[in-house]
Amino acid sequence: MNVLVTGGAGYIGSHVVRLLSESGNYVISVDDLSTGIGDRLDCEAVDLTLEDPTSIKRLTDLLVEKNIEVVIHFAARKQVGESVEKPEFYFQSNIGGLANLLTAMRQAEVKKLVFSSSAAVYGMPDVEKVTELDKTEPINPYGQTKLVGEWMINNASVWGLSAVSLRYFNVAGAGWPELADKQALNLIPIILDRIERGESVLVFGDNYPTDDGSCIRDYIHVLDLARAHIDAIDQLGEPGNQVYNVGTGEGSSVFEVIAEIKKVSGIDFDVEIAGPRAGDPPKLVASNAKISKEFGWKAEFGLSEIVNSAWKAKES
Ligand code: UFG
């Protein structure tokens, strides 16, 4: 298969590129390296900024020239806090970029797409496990751009687009050390970074209505998530957009993550309780019944493998 991956130099994109290449597909990445890392790329690559209006023609030509059959779209901004500070930038990048990509795909008659969506579309769901049928009420511009992205993709069924939108939960770990998440923006990489610098680790709130008072999330190994993209490709064909949660269905609290990291690293670092962070849902865990049933997908790894792989990558 000939596949175009946007954001192939990113943390998740590079894992998917590697799986695709390893199974003999032709892969080309477009990435402007604004947050991606060039060293991660082990496929053909084009430097292109999706939200730039000139990208439409370049993308259309590329899709036609390379006989692309499927696009996997990762290239986007993904920091919740930054999205609150710079909402216009998020809409320009994430929505503008997707609009240009869809325009090019329509012109080139490429009708298969896998889209990176996010559990952020749900906002603060008050349920044990969130399903794809629960309400989508994003509480920050980042989550809004992902939901609007899904709507744009739904609308593209008018010209025959067949899409799968994957709503990622808390992605962590590394499939290969060199593809690890290098930005310390999420709990596990933040903790590893703080250990390295000899700083204490902060727990944002210990008074939530959970067993130990800290927030619960569904941590999913990046390799399990990457596999879901490969499985998604097989589902493409009929026009429409199918959404799927991608999570393990198991929740871990911040304290449980800390305990696992202490165990794996053998370092008894200091932990400080800080105030709760604005907009944090106490609990966000996926129901993965739909993806399990329809793709036969199952998470192979749990928190211990996630932490182990992230720690090994940091050490290497
Ligand atoms: N946390 C701490 N201390 C820290 C950092 C985080 O206690 O130093 C806590 C947070 O308060 C939260 C949990 O760890 O309870 C996880 O926080 P992250 O920032 O790692 O992740 P979020 O759940 O806030 O958000 C992540 C992604 C978003 C995505 C969302 C969807 O970063 O892009 O999951 O579930 F939208």
Tab-separated table of C-alpha atoms and ligand atoms in Angstrom:
chain	number	residue	atom	x	y	z
A	1	MET	CA	0.000	0.000	0.000
A	2	ASN	CA	1.096	3.579	-0.604
A	3	VAL	CA	0.491	5.669	2.514
A	4	LEU	CA	0.998	9.350	3.222
A	5	VAL	CA	1.555	10.168	6.888
A	6	THR	CA	1.304	13.776	8.030
A	7	GLY	CA	3.442	14.411	11.090
A	8	GLY	CA	5.596	11.326	10.547
A	9	ALA	CA	8.442	12.888	12.563
A	10	GLY	CA	6.259	13.160	15.650
A	11	TYR	CA	6.128	10.805	18.617
A	12	ILE	CA	3.061	8.803	17.564
A	13	GLY	CA	3.414	9.351	13.802
A	14	SER	CA	6.937	7.924	13.761
A	15	HIS	CA	5.758	4.717	15.469
A	16	VAL	CA	3.077	4.253	12.815
A	17	VAL	CA	5.554	5.000	10.003
A	18	ARG	CA	7.843	2.309	11.381
A	19	LEU	CA	5.095	-0.329	11.620
A	20	LEU	CA	3.921	0.479	8.097
A	21	SER	CA	7.444	0.365	6.632
A	22	GLU	CA	8.273	-2.860	8.454
A	23	SER	CA	5.310	-4.559	6.841
A	24	GLY	CA	6.435	-3.544	3.379
A	25	ASN	CA	4.277	-0.505	2.614
A	26	TYR	CA	5.532	2.553	0.778
A	27	VAL	CA	5.364	5.474	3.218
A	28	ILE	CA	5.947	9.151	2.638
A	29	SER	CA	5.759	11.694	5.442
A	30	VAL	CA	4.934	15.382	5.282
A	31	ASP	CA	6.158	17.290	8.303
A	32	ASP	CA	7.449	20.828	8.804
A	33	LEU	CA	9.507	19.706	11.821
A	34	SER	CA	7.974	22.467	13.937
A	35	THR	CA	7.599	19.948	16.760
A	36	GLY	CA	8.688	16.749	14.993
A	37	ILE	CA	12.253	15.449	15.104
A	38	GLY	CA	13.968	14.777	11.762
A	39	ASP	CA	16.069	11.915	13.177
A	40	ARG	CA	12.909	9.917	13.799
A	41	LEU	CA	12.141	9.783	10.079
A	42	ASP	CA	13.148	6.617	8.334
A	43	CYS	CA	10.980	7.072	5.250
A	44	GLU	CA	10.802	9.489	2.349
A	45	ALA	CA	9.884	12.927	3.711
A	46	VAL	CA	8.649	16.260	2.424
A	47	ASP	CA	8.929	19.532	4.348
A	48	LEU	CA	5.484	21.044	4.141
A	49	THR	CA	3.280	23.086	6.490
A	50	LEU	CA	-0.315	21.932	6.108
A	51	GLU	CA	-1.977	25.164	7.194
A	52	ASP	CA	-0.021	27.114	4.579
A	53	PRO	CA	-2.472	27.677	1.654
A	54	THR	CA	0.228	26.741	-0.877
A	55	SER	CA	0.245	23.250	0.609
A	56	ILE	CA	-2.994	22.345	-1.205
A	57	LYS	CA	-1.359	22.200	-4.613
A	58	ARG	CA	1.828	20.569	-3.351
A	59	LEU	CA	-0.174	17.934	-1.469
A	60	THR	CA	-2.479	17.261	-4.398
A	61	ASP	CA	0.522	16.744	-6.687
A	62	LEU	CA	2.195	14.504	-4.126
A	63	LEU	CA	-0.910	12.359	-3.631
A	64	VAL	CA	-1.250	11.878	-7.383
A	65	GLU	CA	2.464	11.398	-8.162
A	66	LYS	CA	2.980	8.851	-5.411
A	67	ASN	CA	-0.286	7.017	-6.072
A	68	ILE	CA	-1.336	7.408	-2.455
A	69	GLU	CA	-4.207	5.199	-1.343
A	70	VAL	CA	-4.487	6.134	2.337
A	71	VAL	CA	-3.629	9.205	4.419
A	72	ILE	CA	-2.939	9.050	8.147
A	73	HIS	CA	-3.191	12.525	9.638
A	74	PHE	CA	-1.181	13.281	12.778
A	75	ALA	CA	0.253	16.734	12.068
A	76	ALA	CA	-1.397	19.059	14.592
A	77	ARG	CA	-0.868	21.055	17.774
A	78	LYS	CA	-1.629	19.095	20.934
A	79	GLN	CA	-0.948	21.103	24.073
A	80	VAL	CA	-4.090	21.798	26.052
A	81	GLY	CA	-2.613	24.719	28.031
A	82	GLU	CA	-1.162	26.370	24.943
A	83	SER	CA	-4.514	26.008	23.175
A	84	VAL	CA	-6.178	28.057	25.920
A	85	GLU	CA	-3.551	30.808	25.510
A	86	LYS	CA	-3.547	30.776	21.703
A	87	PRO	CA	-6.948	29.554	20.489
A	88	GLU	CA	-6.643	31.203	17.048
A	89	PHE	CA	-3.321	29.477	16.465
A	90	TYR	CA	-4.898	26.118	17.332
A	91	PHE	CA	-7.829	26.638	14.988
A	92	GLN	CA	-5.523	27.878	12.242
A	93	SER	CA	-3.164	24.912	12.582
A	94	ASN	CA	-5.514	22.049	13.363
A	95	ILE	CA	-8.596	23.111	11.417
A	96	GLY	CA	-6.811	25.025	8.651
A	97	GLY	CA	-4.367	22.156	8.179
A	98	LEU	CA	-7.149	19.580	7.981
A	99	ALA	CA	-9.212	21.714	5.574
A	100	ASN	CA	-6.232	21.948	3.224
A	101	LEU	CA	-5.529	18.245	3.507
A	102	LEU	CA	-9.154	17.321	2.748
A	103	THR	CA	-9.200	19.723	-0.204
A	104	ALA	CA	-6.097	18.105	-1.643
A	105	MET	CA	-7.443	14.593	-1.025
A	106	ARG	CA	-10.689	15.476	-2.767
A	107	GLN	CA	-8.832	16.910	-5.764
A	108	ALA	CA	-6.535	13.901	-5.957
A	109	GLU	CA	-9.442	11.508	-5.350
A	110	VAL	CA	-7.794	9.872	-2.365
A	111	LYS	CA	-10.693	8.635	-0.295
A	112	LYS	CA	-9.232	6.877	2.730
A	113	LEU	CA	-8.223	8.655	5.932
A	114	VAL	CA	-7.230	7.761	9.489
A	115	PHE	CA	-7.506	10.782	11.790
A	116	SER	CA	-5.861	11.434	15.187
A	117	SER	CA	-8.643	12.504	17.450
A	118	SER	CA	-8.551	12.675	21.216
A	119	ALA	CA	-10.386	11.784	24.393
A	120	ALA	CA	-10.296	15.561	24.897
A	121	VAL	CA	-13.499	15.677	22.788
A	122	TYR	CA	-15.398	14.322	25.813
A	123	GLY	CA	-14.468	17.106	28.246
A	124	MET	CA	-15.389	16.072	31.803
A	125	PRO	CA	-17.527	12.929	31.439
A	126	ASP	CA	-19.025	11.731	34.695
A	127	VAL	CA	-18.978	8.021	33.876
A	128	GLU	CA	-16.877	5.012	34.885
A	129	LYS	CA	-15.835	4.332	31.288
A	130	VAL	CA	-16.564	6.705	28.473
A	131	THR	CA	-18.073	5.277	25.267
A	132	GLU	CA	-18.203	6.742	21.780
A	133	LEU	CA	-21.911	7.429	22.371
A	134	ASP	CA	-21.287	9.674	25.377
A	135	LYS	CA	-21.670	13.415	24.947
A	136	THR	CA	-18.845	15.349	23.330
A	137	GLU	CA	-18.366	18.567	25.280
A	138	PRO	CA	-14.722	19.614	24.965
A	139	ILE	CA	-13.628	22.114	27.575
A	140	ASN	CA	-10.607	23.605	25.813
A	141	PRO	CA	-9.739	24.804	22.293
A	142	TYR	CA	-7.522	21.770	21.679
A	143	GLY	CA	-10.434	19.381	22.282
A	144	GLN	CA	-12.703	21.624	20.222
A	145	THR	CA	-10.362	21.461	17.226
A	146	LYS	CA	-10.409	17.655	17.412
A	147	LEU	CA	-14.206	17.550	17.544
A	148	VAL	CA	-14.591	20.050	14.705
A	149	GLY	CA	-12.042	17.952	12.796
A	150	GLU	CA	-14.293	14.907	13.207
A	151	TRP	CA	-17.257	16.948	11.932
A	152	MET	CA	-15.298	18.099	8.892
A	153	ILE	CA	-14.428	14.494	8.148
A	154	ASN	CA	-18.079	13.417	8.572
A	155	ASN	CA	-19.064	16.039	6.007
A	156	ALA	CA	-16.486	14.793	3.515
A	157	SER	CA	-18.487	11.602	3.059
A	158	VAL	CA	-20.374	13.709	0.480
A	159	TRP	CA	-17.441	13.159	-1.901
A	160	GLY	CA	-16.911	9.594	-0.795
A	161	LEU	CA	-14.349	9.949	2.005
A	162	SER	CA	-14.074	6.848	4.147
A	163	ALA	CA	-12.509	7.637	7.516
A	164	VAL	CA	-11.704	6.308	10.932
A	165	SER	CA	-11.170	8.804	13.761
A	166	LEU	CA	-9.257	7.398	16.704
A	167	ARG	CA	-9.864	9.090	20.046
A	168	TYR	CA	-6.602	8.585	21.917
A	169	PHE	CA	-6.502	8.384	25.693
A	170	ASN	CA	-3.215	9.039	27.576
A	171	VAL	CA	-0.470	7.851	25.251
A	172	ALA	CA	2.923	7.013	26.760
A	173	GLY	CA	5.912	4.674	26.520
A	174	ALA	CA	8.153	3.935	23.554
A	175	GLY	CA	8.134	1.158	20.975
A	176	TRP	CA	11.750	1.945	20.108
A	177	PRO	CA	13.998	4.097	22.321
A	178	GLU	CA	14.848	6.503	19.504
A	179	LEU	CA	11.151	7.218	18.872
A	180	ALA	CA	10.364	8.094	22.509
A	181	ASP	CA	8.438	11.199	23.506
A	182	LYS	CA	11.137	13.850	23.945
A	183	GLN	CA	8.827	16.594	25.185
A	184	ALA	CA	8.145	16.655	28.911
A	185	LEU	CA	4.501	17.693	28.561
A	186	ASN	CA	2.621	14.732	30.029
A	187	LEU	CA	2.732	12.997	33.386
A	188	ILE	CA	5.187	10.140	32.672
A	189	PRO	CA	7.784	12.141	30.678
A	190	ILE	CA	7.419	15.032	33.158
A	191	ILE	CA	8.209	12.714	36.074
A	192	LEU	CA	11.213	11.166	34.278
A	193	ASP	CA	12.473	14.652	33.484
A	194	ARG	CA	12.108	15.799	37.080
A	195	ILE	CA	13.927	12.729	38.390
A	196	GLU	CA	16.781	13.481	36.002
A	197	ARG	CA	17.020	17.023	37.303
A	198	GLY	CA	16.734	15.926	40.924
A	199	GLU	CA	13.466	17.814	41.406
A	200	SER	CA	10.469	16.602	43.338
A	201	VAL	CA	7.440	15.333	41.452
A	202	LEU	CA	4.182	17.269	41.710
A	203	VAL	CA	0.757	15.692	42.168
A	204	PHE	CA	-1.940	18.042	40.927
A	205	GLY	CA	-4.592	17.469	43.551
A	206	ASP	CA	-5.079	14.647	46.069
A	207	ASN	CA	-8.652	15.410	46.987
A	208	TYR	CA	-10.549	14.112	43.973
A	209	PRO	CA	-13.400	11.643	44.431
A	210	THR	CA	-11.145	8.676	43.599
A	211	ASP	CA	-9.757	5.945	45.877
A	212	ASP	CA	-6.449	7.693	46.573
A	213	GLY	CA	-7.622	11.242	45.817
A	214	SER	CA	-5.501	11.726	42.672
A	215	CYS	CA	-6.783	11.801	39.078
A	216	ILE	CA	-7.257	8.594	37.145
A	217	ARG	CA	-6.324	8.227	33.485
A	218	ASP	CA	-6.191	5.437	30.920
A	219	TYR	CA	-2.518	5.139	29.922
A	220	ILE	CA	-2.025	3.416	26.594
A	221	HIS	CA	1.275	2.198	25.172
A	222	VAL	CA	2.186	4.059	21.992
A	223	LEU	CA	2.822	0.750	20.224
A	224	ASP	CA	-0.691	-0.505	20.992
A	225	LEU	CA	-2.024	2.807	19.724
A	226	ALA	CA	0.127	2.614	16.582
A	227	ARG	CA	-1.256	-0.880	15.871
A	228	ALA	CA	-4.793	0.495	16.054
A	229	HIS	CA	-3.954	2.749	13.065
A	230	ILE	CA	-2.816	-0.214	11.015
A	231	ASP	CA	-6.007	-2.095	11.933
A	232	ALA	CA	-8.072	1.001	11.064
A	233	ILE	CA	-6.794	0.969	7.477
A	234	ASP	CA	-8.443	-2.425	6.943
A	235	GLN	CA	-11.812	-0.943	7.911
A	236	LEU	CA	-11.778	1.781	5.266
A	237	GLY	CA	-13.993	1.504	2.214
A	238	GLU	CA	-17.544	2.745	2.700
A	239	PRO	CA	-18.041	6.543	2.816
A	240	GLY	CA	-18.467	7.878	6.356
A	241	ASN	CA	-16.511	8.463	9.537
A	242	GLN	CA	-16.314	5.867	12.284
A	243	VAL	CA	-15.025	7.013	15.692
A	244	TYR	CA	-13.273	4.698	18.136
A	245	ASN	CA	-11.817	5.139	21.595
A	246	VAL	CA	-8.296	3.823	21.871
A	247	GLY	CA	-7.523	3.057	25.488
A	248	THR	CA	-6.824	0.007	27.618
A	249	GLY	CA	-10.041	0.272	29.597
A	250	GLU	CA	-7.944	0.311	32.805
A	251	GLY	CA	-7.446	3.418	34.907
A	252	SER	CA	-4.334	4.347	36.893
A	253	SER	CA	-4.111	7.169	39.401
A	254	VAL	CA	-1.255	9.665	39.548
A	255	PHE	CA	-0.050	7.978	42.758
A	256	GLU	CA	-0.097	4.572	41.029
A	257	VAL	CA	1.976	5.949	38.153
A	258	ILE	CA	4.437	7.416	40.647
A	259	ALA	CA	4.705	4.080	42.498
A	260	GLU	CA	5.369	2.243	39.211
A	261	ILE	CA	8.092	4.714	38.235
A	262	LYS	CA	9.745	4.378	41.659
A	263	LYS	CA	9.701	0.603	41.239
A	264	VAL	CA	11.099	0.589	37.699
A	265	SER	CA	13.742	3.278	38.270
A	266	GLY	CA	14.723	2.165	41.756
A	267	ILE	CA	14.784	5.862	42.712
A	268	ASP	CA	12.833	7.038	45.734
A	269	PHE	CA	12.219	10.612	44.533
A	270	ASP	CA	10.319	13.230	46.545
A	271	VAL	CA	6.646	13.838	45.838
A	272	GLU	CA	4.835	17.090	46.597
A	273	ILE	CA	1.101	17.675	46.566
A	274	ALA	CA	0.279	20.740	44.514
A	275	GLY	CA	-3.149	22.291	43.962
A	276	PRO	CA	-5.499	20.788	41.387
A	277	ARG	CA	-4.966	21.819	37.766
A	278	ALA	CA	-7.845	23.701	36.135
A	279	GLY	CA	-10.057	21.585	33.902
A	280	ASP	CA	-8.770	18.164	35.017
A	281	PRO	CA	-11.519	15.519	35.024
A	282	PRO	CA	-11.133	13.276	38.108
A	283	LYS	CA	-11.404	10.167	35.976
A	284	LEU	CA	-11.082	9.504	32.259
A	285	VAL	CA	-11.051	5.851	31.247
A	286	ALA	CA	-12.014	4.412	27.873
A	287	SER	CA	-14.576	1.841	27.091
A	288	ASN	CA	-12.760	0.006	24.307
A	289	ALA	CA	-15.627	-2.370	23.567
A	290	LYS	CA	-16.249	-0.893	20.099
A	291	ILE	CA	-12.684	-1.131	18.793
A	292	SER	CA	-12.251	-4.584	20.348
A	293	LYS	CA	-15.402	-5.858	18.717
A	294	GLU	CA	-15.016	-4.240	15.296
A	295	PHE	CA	-11.220	-4.370	14.791
A	296	GLY	CA	-10.423	-7.299	17.067
A	297	TRP	CA	-7.916	-4.850	18.637
A	298	LYS	CA	-6.678	-5.420	22.162
A	299	ALA	CA	-4.071	-3.556	24.232
A	300	GLU	CA	-1.073	-5.825	24.744
A	301	PHE	CA	0.702	-3.640	27.273
A	302	GLY	CA	-0.166	-2.178	30.651
A	303	LEU	CA	1.283	0.489	32.911
A	304	SER	CA	4.333	-1.554	33.844
A	305	GLU	CA	5.448	-2.024	30.184
A	306	ILE	CA	4.674	1.625	29.453
A	307	VAL	CA	6.843	2.856	32.305
A	308	ASN	CA	9.575	0.290	31.596
A	309	SER	CA	9.848	1.302	27.939
A	310	ALA	CA	9.834	5.030	28.752
A	311	TRP	CA	12.509	4.525	31.412
A	312	LYS	CA	14.703	2.404	29.106
A	313	ALA	CA	14.402	5.031	26.356
A	314	LYS	CA	15.445	7.746	28.794
A	315	GLU	CA	18.446	5.697	29.925
A	316	SER	CA	19.628	4.843	26.413
B	1	UFG	N1	-0.295	15.486	36.537
B	1	UFG	C1	0.289	15.628	37.784
B	1	UFG	N2	1.534	16.165	37.836
B	1	UFG	C2	2.231	16.569	36.734
B	1	UFG	C3	1.619	16.421	35.475
B	1	UFG	C4	0.347	15.863	35.408
B	1	UFG	O1	-0.308	15.281	38.804
B	1	UFG	O2	3.359	17.053	36.878
B	1	UFG	C5	-1.626	14.848	36.446
B	1	UFG	C6	-2.666	15.680	35.753
B	1	UFG	O3	-3.259	16.587	36.639
B	1	UFG	C7	-3.625	14.602	35.250
B	1	UFG	C8	-2.694	13.423	34.950
B	1	UFG	O4	-1.490	13.686	35.656
B	1	UFG	O5	-4.492	14.233	36.264
B	1	UFG	C9	-2.377	13.273	33.476
B	1	UFG	O6	-1.969	14.525	32.982
B	1	UFG	P1	-1.378	14.758	31.531
B	1	UFG	O7	-1.045	16.193	31.417
B	1	UFG	O8	-0.298	13.775	31.265
B	1	UFG	O9	-2.585	14.349	30.571
B	1	UFG	P2	-4.080	14.861	30.470
B	1	UFG	O10	-4.950	13.738	30.942
B	1	UFG	O11	-4.277	16.166	31.103
B	1	UFG	O12	-4.228	15.080	28.901
B	1	UFG	C10	-3.845	14.079	27.975
B	1	UFG	C11	-3.216	14.702	26.755
B	1	UFG	C12	-4.226	15.540	26.003
B	1	UFG	C13	-5.462	14.740	25.739
B	1	UFG	C14	-5.990	14.106	26.988
B	1	UFG	C15	-7.115	13.208	26.632
B	1	UFG	O13	-2.121	15.506	27.102
B	1	UFG	O14	-3.666	15.930	24.779
B	1	UFG	O15	-4.976	13.348	27.618
B	1	UFG	O16	-7.414	12.362	27.629
B	1	UFG	F1	-6.407	15.552	25.244
